[in-house]
Tab-separated table of C-alpha atoms and ligand atoms in Angstrom:
chain	number	residue	atom	x	y	z
A	22	UNK	CA	-28.003	37.608	19.227
A	23	UNK	CA	-24.121	38.459	19.399
A	24	UNK	CA	-22.875	38.182	23.171
A	25	UNK	CA	-21.353	41.537	24.290
A	26	UNK	CA	-17.673	40.840	24.410
A	27	UNK	CA	-16.920	43.925	26.708
A	28	UNK	CA	-18.379	44.560	30.122
A	29	UNK	CA	-18.460	48.367	31.071
A	30	UNK	CA	-21.022	47.801	34.017
A	31	UNK	CA	-20.223	50.070	36.937
A	32	UNK	CA	-18.301	52.303	34.613
A	33	UNK	CA	-18.728	55.946	33.624
A	34	UNK	CA	-18.267	57.217	30.164
A	35	UNK	CA	-18.471	60.867	28.977
A	36	UNK	CA	-18.787	61.592	25.396
A	37	UNK	CA	-18.479	65.206	24.197
A	38	UNK	CA	-20.113	65.539	20.862
A	39	UNK	CA	-21.987	62.492	21.715
A	40	UNK	CA	-25.614	63.402	20.570
A	41	UNK	CA	-25.454	62.350	16.679
A	42	UNK	CA	-23.485	60.255	14.124
A	43	UNK	CA	-20.352	58.393	15.080
A	44	UNK	CA	-20.054	59.545	18.534
A	45	UNK	CA	-23.683	58.728	19.440
A	46	UNK	CA	-22.904	55.158	18.167
A	47	UNK	CA	-20.095	55.148	20.360
A	48	UNK	CA	-22.081	56.416	23.410
A	49	UNK	CA	-24.673	53.762	22.571
A	50	UNK	CA	-22.126	50.897	22.333
A	51	UNK	CA	-20.706	51.682	25.707
A	52	UNK	CA	-24.296	51.993	27.168
A	53	UNK	CA	-25.134	48.538	25.828
A	54	UNK	CA	-22.027	47.192	27.135
A	55	UNK	CA	-23.569	48.468	30.816
A	56	UNK	CA	-21.784	51.802	31.415
A	57	UNK	CA	-23.541	55.053	32.693
A	58	UNK	CA	-23.133	57.510	29.823
A	59	UNK	CA	-23.043	61.323	29.709
A	60	UNK	CA	-23.287	63.208	26.439
A	61	UNK	CA	-22.523	66.839	25.717
A	62	UNK	CA	-23.276	68.996	22.607
A	63	UNK	CA	-24.826	72.460	21.600
A	64	UNK	CA	-28.274	71.682	20.567
A	65	UNK	CA	-30.715	71.108	23.586
A	66	UNK	CA	-33.208	68.912	21.301
A	67	UNK	CA	-30.084	66.688	20.230
A	68	UNK	CA	-28.995	66.390	23.839
A	69	UNK	CA	-32.495	65.398	25.013
A	70	UNK	CA	-33.154	62.950	22.158
A	71	UNK	CA	-29.611	61.250	22.703
A	72	UNK	CA	-30.393	60.851	26.332
A	73	UNK	CA	-33.784	59.460	25.841
A	74	UNK	CA	-32.123	56.762	23.299
A	75	UNK	CA	-29.606	55.911	25.782
A	76	UNK	CA	-31.895	55.616	28.580
A	77	UNK	CA	-33.881	53.232	26.466
A	78	UNK	CA	-30.911	50.915	26.521
A	79	UNK	CA	-31.529	50.757	30.291
A	80	UNK	CA	-28.657	52.694	31.744
A	81	UNK	CA	-28.179	55.981	33.582
A	82	UNK	CA	-27.853	58.582	30.893
A	83	UNK	CA	-27.121	62.462	31.554
A	84	UNK	CA	-27.030	65.185	28.979
A	85	UNK	CA	-25.476	68.615	28.825
A	86	UNK	CA	-26.222	71.400	26.312
A	87	UNK	CA	-22.706	73.232	25.955
A	88	UNK	CA	-20.231	74.375	23.375
A	89	UNK	CA	-16.697	72.881	23.394
A	90	UNK	CA	-15.416	76.340	22.855
A	91	UNK	CA	-16.814	77.440	26.137
A	92	UNK	CA	-14.047	76.098	28.675
A	93	UNK	CA	-16.342	76.991	31.808
A	94	UNK	CA	-19.509	75.285	30.473
A	95	UNK	CA	-17.499	72.081	29.595
A	96	UNK	CA	-15.768	72.223	32.951
A	97	UNK	CA	-19.318	72.579	34.604
A	98	UNK	CA	-20.773	69.680	32.746
A	99	UNK	CA	-17.924	67.441	33.600
A	100	UNK	CA	-18.086	68.266	37.466
A	101	UNK	CA	-21.769	67.477	37.441
A	102	UNK	CA	-21.143	64.339	35.360
A	103	UNK	CA	-18.719	63.075	38.227
A	104	UNK	CA	-20.891	64.242	40.991
A	105	UNK	CA	-23.859	62.241	39.623
A	106	UNK	CA	-22.168	59.308	37.989
A	107	UNK	CA	-18.773	59.111	39.734
A	108	UNK	CA	-15.152	59.159	38.320
A	109	UNK	CA	-14.757	58.989	34.727
A	110	UNK	CA	-13.549	55.752	33.518
A	111	UNK	CA	-13.810	56.579	29.848
A	112	UNK	CA	-13.601	60.061	28.011
A	113	UNK	CA	-14.522	60.298	24.411
A	114	UNK	CA	-13.888	63.593	22.682
A	115	UNK	CA	-15.580	63.971	19.269
A	116	UNK	CA	-17.057	67.228	18.854
A	117	UNK	CA	-16.100	68.558	15.354
A	118	UNK	CA	-17.266	70.586	12.379
A	119	UNK	CA	-16.523	70.350	8.894
A	120	UNK	CA	-17.493	71.710	5.366
A	121	UNK	CA	-15.590	71.540	2.013
A	122	UNK	CA	-13.837	74.850	1.168
A	123	UNK	CA	-10.584	75.877	-0.572
A	124	UNK	CA	-7.989	77.568	1.605
A	125	UNK	CA	-7.898	80.560	-0.675
A	126	UNK	CA	-11.505	81.305	-0.380
A	127	UNK	CA	-12.203	80.212	3.176
A	128	UNK	CA	-12.592	83.269	5.482
A	129	UNK	CA	-10.358	83.446	8.502
A	130	UNK	CA	-13.358	82.918	10.708
A	131	UNK	CA	-14.496	79.639	8.840
A	132	UNK	CA	-10.877	78.362	9.377
A	133	UNK	CA	-10.921	79.386	13.122
A	134	UNK	CA	-14.493	78.081	13.570
A	135	UNK	CA	-13.122	74.365	12.743
A	136	UNK	CA	-9.681	74.836	14.533
A	137	UNK	CA	-11.775	76.098	17.593
A	138	UNK	CA	-14.232	73.290	17.749
A	139	UNK	CA	-12.002	70.168	16.929
A	140	UNK	CA	-8.463	71.080	18.283
A	141	UNK	CA	-9.244	73.936	20.865
A	142	UNK	CA	-12.474	72.008	22.000
A	143	UNK	CA	-10.506	68.772	22.367
A	144	UNK	CA	-7.920	70.558	24.692
A	145	UNK	CA	-10.829	72.104	26.743
A	146	UNK	CA	-12.545	68.539	27.075
A	147	UNK	CA	-9.362	67.014	28.178
A	148	UNK	CA	-8.173	69.666	30.445
A	149	UNK	CA	-11.477	69.980	32.173
A	150	UNK	CA	-11.855	66.106	32.310
A	151	UNK	CA	-8.413	65.385	33.771
A	152	UNK	CA	-9.411	66.153	37.419
A	153	UNK	CA	-12.488	64.030	37.038
A	154	UNK	CA	-10.930	60.952	35.464
A	155	UNK	CA	-10.291	57.623	37.501
A	156	UNK	CA	-6.538	57.548	38.320
A	157	UNK	CA	-5.018	54.841	37.745
A	158	UNK	CA	-7.449	53.230	34.856
A	159	UNK	CA	-9.047	55.700	32.951
A	160	UNK	CA	-8.887	55.885	29.040
A	161	UNK	CA	-9.195	58.752	26.898
A	162	UNK	CA	-10.091	58.423	23.307
A	163	UNK	CA	-10.029	61.559	20.897
A	164	UNK	CA	-11.948	61.137	17.527
A	165	UNK	CA	-9.431	62.110	14.737
A	166	UNK	CA	-9.718	61.657	11.231
A	167	UNK	CA	-7.783	60.686	7.943
A	168	UNK	CA	-7.289	64.342	7.477
A	169	UNK	CA	-4.902	64.371	10.511
A	170	UNK	CA	-1.992	62.696	8.607
A	171	UNK	CA	-3.159	63.084	4.789
A	172	UNK	CA	-3.405	66.440	3.143
A	173	UNK	CA	-6.522	66.715	1.270
A	174	UNK	CA	-8.115	69.283	-1.124
A	175	UNK	CA	-10.756	71.593	0.341
A	176	UNK	CA	-9.957	70.450	4.003
A	177	UNK	CA	-7.095	72.853	5.171
A	178	UNK	CA	-9.185	73.644	8.418
A	179	UNK	CA	-9.836	69.953	9.175
A	180	UNK	CA	-6.439	68.691	8.308
A	181	UNK	CA	-4.818	71.340	10.638
A	182	UNK	CA	-7.238	70.866	13.444
A	183	UNK	CA	-7.008	66.953	13.354
A	184	UNK	CA	-3.398	67.034	12.945
A	185	UNK	CA	-3.237	68.929	16.213
A	186	UNK	CA	-5.605	66.456	17.897
A	187	UNK	CA	-3.387	63.603	16.988
A	188	UNK	CA	-0.265	65.626	18.721
A	189	UNK	CA	-2.421	66.474	21.619
A	190	UNK	CA	-3.172	62.694	22.090
A	191	UNK	CA	0.513	61.863	21.823
A	192	UNK	CA	1.425	64.584	24.425
A	193	UNK	CA	-1.149	63.770	26.995
A	194	UNK	CA	-0.227	60.156	26.752
A	195	UNK	CA	3.303	60.937	27.698
A	196	UNK	CA	2.041	63.436	30.469
A	197	UNK	CA	-0.650	61.306	31.924
A	198	UNK	CA	0.818	57.771	31.447
A	199	UNK	CA	2.424	58.032	34.901
A	200	UNK	CA	-0.968	58.665	36.616
A	201	UNK	CA	-2.275	55.543	35.027
A	202	UNK	CA	-4.350	57.439	32.133
A	203	UNK	CA	-4.028	55.892	28.523
A	204	UNK	CA	-4.560	58.569	25.801
A	205	UNK	CA	-5.428	57.434	22.227
A	206	UNK	CA	-7.255	58.407	19.161
A	207	UNK	CA	-9.339	56.712	16.631
A	208	UNK	CA	-9.308	58.132	13.046
A	209	UNK	CA	-12.371	56.852	11.298
A	210	UNK	CA	-12.690	56.621	7.546
A	211	UNK	CA	-15.775	57.339	5.665
A	212	UNK	CA	-18.857	56.423	7.709
A	213	UNK	CA	-22.166	55.752	6.315
A	214	UNK	CA	-25.364	57.920	7.294
A	215	UNK	CA	-23.210	60.547	8.977
A	216	UNK	CA	-23.317	64.422	8.722
A	217	UNK	CA	-19.682	64.329	7.873
A	218	UNK	CA	-20.175	62.391	4.640
A	219	UNK	CA	-23.266	64.101	3.871
A	220	UNK	CA	-21.274	67.334	3.685
A	221	UNK	CA	-18.169	65.931	2.044
A	222	UNK	CA	-19.727	63.592	-0.549
A	223	UNK	CA	-23.411	64.998	-0.910
A	224	UNK	CA	-24.166	63.099	-4.112
A	225	UNK	CA	-24.390	59.317	-5.207
A	226	UNK	CA	-21.514	60.313	-7.826
A	227	UNK	CA	-19.372	61.499	-4.917
A	228	UNK	CA	-20.033	58.751	-2.818
A	229	UNK	CA	-18.912	56.303	-5.486
A	230	UNK	CA	-15.667	58.396	-5.944
A	231	UNK	CA	-15.246	57.636	-2.179
A	232	UNK	CA	-15.948	54.011	-2.144
A	233	UNK	CA	-13.791	53.443	-5.068
A	234	UNK	CA	-11.083	54.894	-3.394
A	235	UNK	CA	-11.334	52.853	-0.179
A	236	UNK	CA	-9.650	49.306	-0.421
A	237	UNK	CA	-12.481	47.691	1.145
A	238	UNK	CA	-14.768	49.341	-1.335
A	239	UNK	CA	-17.456	50.499	0.972
A	240	UNK	CA	-18.200	53.044	3.829
A	241	UNK	CA	-17.652	52.033	7.458
A	242	UNK	CA	-20.355	52.087	10.133
A	243	UNK	CA	-20.608	53.836	13.410
A	244	UNK	CA	-20.580	50.307	15.063
A	245	UNK	CA	-17.171	49.653	13.607
A	246	UNK	CA	-15.769	52.751	15.201
A	247	UNK	CA	-17.577	51.919	18.421
A	248	UNK	CA	-16.074	48.401	18.591
A	249	UNK	CA	-12.536	49.933	18.277
A	250	UNK	CA	-13.421	52.282	21.082
A	251	UNK	CA	-14.705	49.537	23.170
A	252	UNK	CA	-11.525	47.721	23.013
A	253	UNK	CA	-9.314	50.553	23.420
A	254	UNK	CA	-10.810	51.602	26.631
A	255	UNK	CA	-10.785	47.860	28.018
A	256	UNK	CA	-8.161	46.045	29.963
A	257	UNK	CA	-7.347	44.191	26.711
A	258	UNK	CA	-5.760	47.474	25.364
A	259	UNK	CA	-3.812	48.025	28.814
A	260	UNK	CA	-0.479	48.738	27.214
A	261	UNK	CA	-1.840	50.866	24.534
A	262	UNK	CA	-1.272	54.633	24.926
A	263	UNK	CA	-0.484	57.319	22.361
A	264	UNK	CA	-1.747	55.391	19.408
A	265	UNK	CA	-3.807	56.858	16.661
A	266	UNK	CA	-5.636	54.027	15.084
A	267	UNK	CA	-7.285	54.331	11.668
A	268	UNK	CA	-10.406	52.423	11.301
A	269	UNK	CA	-11.069	53.274	7.517
A	270	UNK	CA	-11.072	50.158	5.520
A	271	UNK	CA	-7.613	51.028	4.410
A	272	UNK	CA	-8.649	54.394	3.105
A	273	UNK	CA	-5.437	56.218	4.430
A	274	UNK	CA	-3.221	53.750	2.482
A	275	UNK	CA	-3.666	56.014	-0.450
A	276	UNK	CA	-7.161	56.630	-1.516
A	277	UNK	CA	-7.915	59.375	0.797
A	278	UNK	CA	-5.192	61.509	-0.563
A	279	UNK	CA	-6.740	61.515	-4.072
A	280	UNK	CA	-10.541	61.579	-3.405
A	281	UNK	CA	-11.038	65.195	-2.663
A	282	UNK	CA	-8.788	66.241	-5.536
A	283	UNK	CA	-11.191	64.150	-7.718
A	284	UNK	CA	-14.139	65.783	-6.016
A	285	UNK	CA	-12.870	69.350	-6.355
A	286	UNK	CA	-14.690	70.010	-9.813
A	287	UNK	CA	-17.781	68.482	-8.488
A	288	UNK	CA	-17.891	70.976	-5.548
A	289	UNK	CA	-17.179	73.671	-8.284
A	290	UNK	CA	-14.109	74.806	-6.187
A	291	UNK	CA	-10.719	75.523	-7.735
A	292	UNK	CA	-8.024	75.968	-5.385
B	11	LIG	C1	-17.373	78.163	3.600
B	11	LIG	C2	-18.362	78.466	5.685
B	11	LIG	C3	-19.231	77.374	5.444
B	11	LIG	C4	-19.015	76.534	4.234
B	11	LIG	C5	-19.486	78.051	7.658
B	11	LIG	N1	-18.632	78.756	6.890
B	11	LIG	N2	-19.805	77.098	6.598
B	11	LIG	N3	-17.531	78.880	5.011
B	11	LIG	N4	-18.108	76.946	3.447
B	11	LIG	N5	-19.942	75.746	4.099
B	11	LIG	C6	-18.040	80.121	7.668
B	11	LIG	C7	-19.134	81.005	7.972
B	11	LIG	O1	-19.266	81.919	6.769
B	11	LIG	C8	-18.346	82.003	9.107
B	11	LIG	O2	-17.328	82.667	8.474
B	11	LIG	C9	-17.590	80.788	9.728
B	11	LIG	O3	-17.632	79.690	8.949
B	11	LIG	C10	-18.289	80.401	11.222
B	11	LIG	O4	-19.504	79.731	10.811
B	11	LIG	P1	-20.663	79.810	11.930
B	11	LIG	O5	-21.988	79.312	11.103
B	11	LIG	O6	-20.981	81.181	12.425
B	11	LIG	O7	-20.047	78.844	13.018
B	11	LIG	P2	-20.805	77.901	13.917
B	11	LIG	O8	-22.167	78.350	14.232
B	11	LIG	O9	-19.871	77.964	15.013
B	11	LIG	O10	-20.710	76.423	13.155
B	11	LIG	C11	-19.537	75.818	13.060
B	11	LIG	C12	-19.474	75.063	11.627
B	11	LIG	C13	-20.679	74.405	11.282
B	11	LIG	C14	-18.373	74.134	11.737
B	11	LIG	C15	-19.296	76.204	10.696
B	11	LIG	O11	-20.775	73.672	10.005
B	11	LIG	C16	-21.180	73.326	12.326
B	11	LIG	O12	-21.617	73.517	13.431
B	11	LIG	N6	-20.825	72.064	12.244
B	11	LIG	C17	-21.077	70.940	13.194
B	11	LIG	C18	-21.511	69.705	12.359
B	11	LIG	C19	-20.622	68.946	11.333
B	11	LIG	O13	-19.908	69.736	10.734
B	11	LIG	N7	-20.370	67.666	11.443
B	11	LIG	C20	-19.704	66.904	10.665
B	11	LIG	C21	-18.385	66.623	11.266
B	11	LIG	S1	-17.579	65.709	10.109
B	11	LIG	P3	-17.513	84.478	8.252
B	11	LIG	O14	-16.394	84.731	7.714
B	11	LIG	O15	-18.698	84.223	7.160
B	11	LIG	O16	-18.148	85.023	9.618
B	11	LIG	C22	-15.927	65.751	10.460
B	11	LIG	C23	-14.817	65.178	9.784
B	11	LIG	C24	-15.374	64.227	8.379
B	11	LIG	O17	-15.412	66.700	11.295
B	11	LIG	C25	-14.210	63.452	7.828
B	11	LIG	C26	-14.847	62.521	6.682
B	11	LIG	C27	-13.789	61.785	6.144
B	12	LIG	P1	-21.823	64.763	13.572
B	12	LIG	O1	-23.045	63.882	13.600
B	12	LIG	O2	-22.076	66.217	13.219
B	12	LIG	O3	-21.388	64.900	15.026
B	12	LIG	C1	-20.615	66.006	15.581
B	12	LIG	C2	-21.015	66.033	17.113
B	12	LIG	O4	-20.483	66.982	17.717
B	12	LIG	C3	-22.539	66.467	17.306
B	12	LIG	O5	-23.056	65.820	18.332
B	12	LIG	C4	-22.677	67.762	17.439
B	12	LIG	O6	-23.943	68.172	18.064
B	12	LIG	C5	-21.476	68.125	18.245
B	12	LIG	N1	-20.692	69.382	18.018
B	12	LIG	C6	-20.457	69.932	16.990
B	12	LIG	N2	-19.799	71.261	17.158
B	12	LIG	C7	-20.108	71.188	18.552
B	12	LIG	C8	-19.394	72.250	19.601
B	12	LIG	N3	-18.909	73.524	19.358
B	12	LIG	N4	-19.631	72.040	20.779
B	12	LIG	C9	-20.184	70.826	21.264
B	12	LIG	N5	-20.535	69.799	20.544
B	12	LIG	C10	-20.489	70.125	19.123
B	12	LIG	O7	-20.756	64.236	12.710
B	12	LIG	P2	-19.976	62.644	12.486
B	12	LIG	O8	-19.935	62.880	10.870
B	12	LIG	O9	-20.809	61.941	13.101
B	12	LIG	O10	-18.541	63.207	13.115
B	12	LIG	C11	-18.366	62.583	14.250
B	12	LIG	C12	-16.913	62.874	14.732
B	12	LIG	O11	-16.137	61.663	13.600
B	12	LIG	C13	-15.962	64.096	14.408
B	12	LIG	O12	-15.004	64.082	15.360
B	12	LIG	C14	-15.549	63.889	12.949
B	12	LIG	O13	-14.491	64.795	12.691
B	12	LIG	C15	-15.160	62.275	13.094
B	12	LIG	N6	-15.019	61.909	11.683
B	12	LIG	C16	-16.187	61.508	11.003
B	12	LIG	C17	-16.155	60.901	9.686
B	12	LIG	C18	-17.242	60.572	8.991
B	12	LIG	O14	-17.221	59.729	7.921
B	12	LIG	N7	-18.421	61.100	9.415
B	12	LIG	C19	-14.672	60.470	9.183
B	12	LIG	C20	-13.713	60.703	10.183
B	12	LIG	C21	-13.897	61.497	11.229
B	12	LIG	P3	-24.422	69.778	17.907
B	12	LIG	O15	-24.569	70.128	16.622
B	12	LIG	O16	-25.701	69.898	18.808
B	12	LIG	O17	-23.512	70.554	18.781
């Protein structure tokens, strides 16, 4: 068995959107490294099952059923997490929504739904968490996406929202640096077994288009995203703030910009 290179025992981690996929993988990695972990998402069953899985690792786990679009609910969850677990050492903000849709046919409410969850939700989580972060020493990690810097067909909502997440990351890094709080983002590439890729590449043909466009020719894993987060929140990354780090097999070097154009016909959408 591989030895755990990071020790988060005695630390507290809060993962917004941490009940499935990549973010649950991140929550589990911090738990395996010894941290107490709290997760938040909308669906009570997902929250219960994530808390059970985290508890089985042998750490204290808390769960909150709340929508990141509801500032008061997010704030109440963070207050309770601090009361139960102590000041937050690590905050991960990763709640997001996505579906393929052309800008010209997407409703205003569809665009708003993604911006409200991804961007305004991230602001809500960071704003509500600030008072509960350990200062100095806390680390904030936003989960971004290649869409934040690369225009992609059928992704107007996610591109706009995640670009905002990256800029929020940089502004908060500026403002919170003097308090000793580091703020960074990780931008995963296409990750296997996730809801995101099930929505954006739902057929084997589409999966092939994606893997062909990734220089490393494969999907990544949630563990590979978690490994970056474990490092980013650790003392080994103590001079890193305001960074948006791609963990994407090189996808953002060029392939990501073409892949959705190639997939447009497969989705039968014609922007
Ligand atoms: C067009 C759609 C749509 C679709 C919903 N809408 N799905 N429009 N195509 N496939 C429209 C609805 O018709 C509605 O507009 C508006 O969006 C809001 O829909 P609701 O269902 O009421 O919203 P809500 O219940 O708040 O759900 C939010 C959601 C949903 C984003 C629409 O899909 C969701 O909850 N997603 C969370 C899970 C998820 O997406 N995970 C993947 C994350 S991956 P009207 O006008 O009809 O009212 C990711 C990046 C992946 O973020 C990057 C890979 C490289
Ligand atoms: P996922 O499993 O659907 O994860 C999204 C999480 O956010 C879930 O726990 C979901 O739970 C929660 N959530 C969604 N809307 C919410 C809301 N309004 N309020 C609170 N929680 C909410 O998707 P994923 O594919 O693993 O994506 C995770 C993150 O990675 C996202 O930030 C995504 O943008 C990013 N990303 C993913 C990929 C990929 O390949 N999948 C690539 C790049 C970036 P509930 O449904 O219970 O609310």
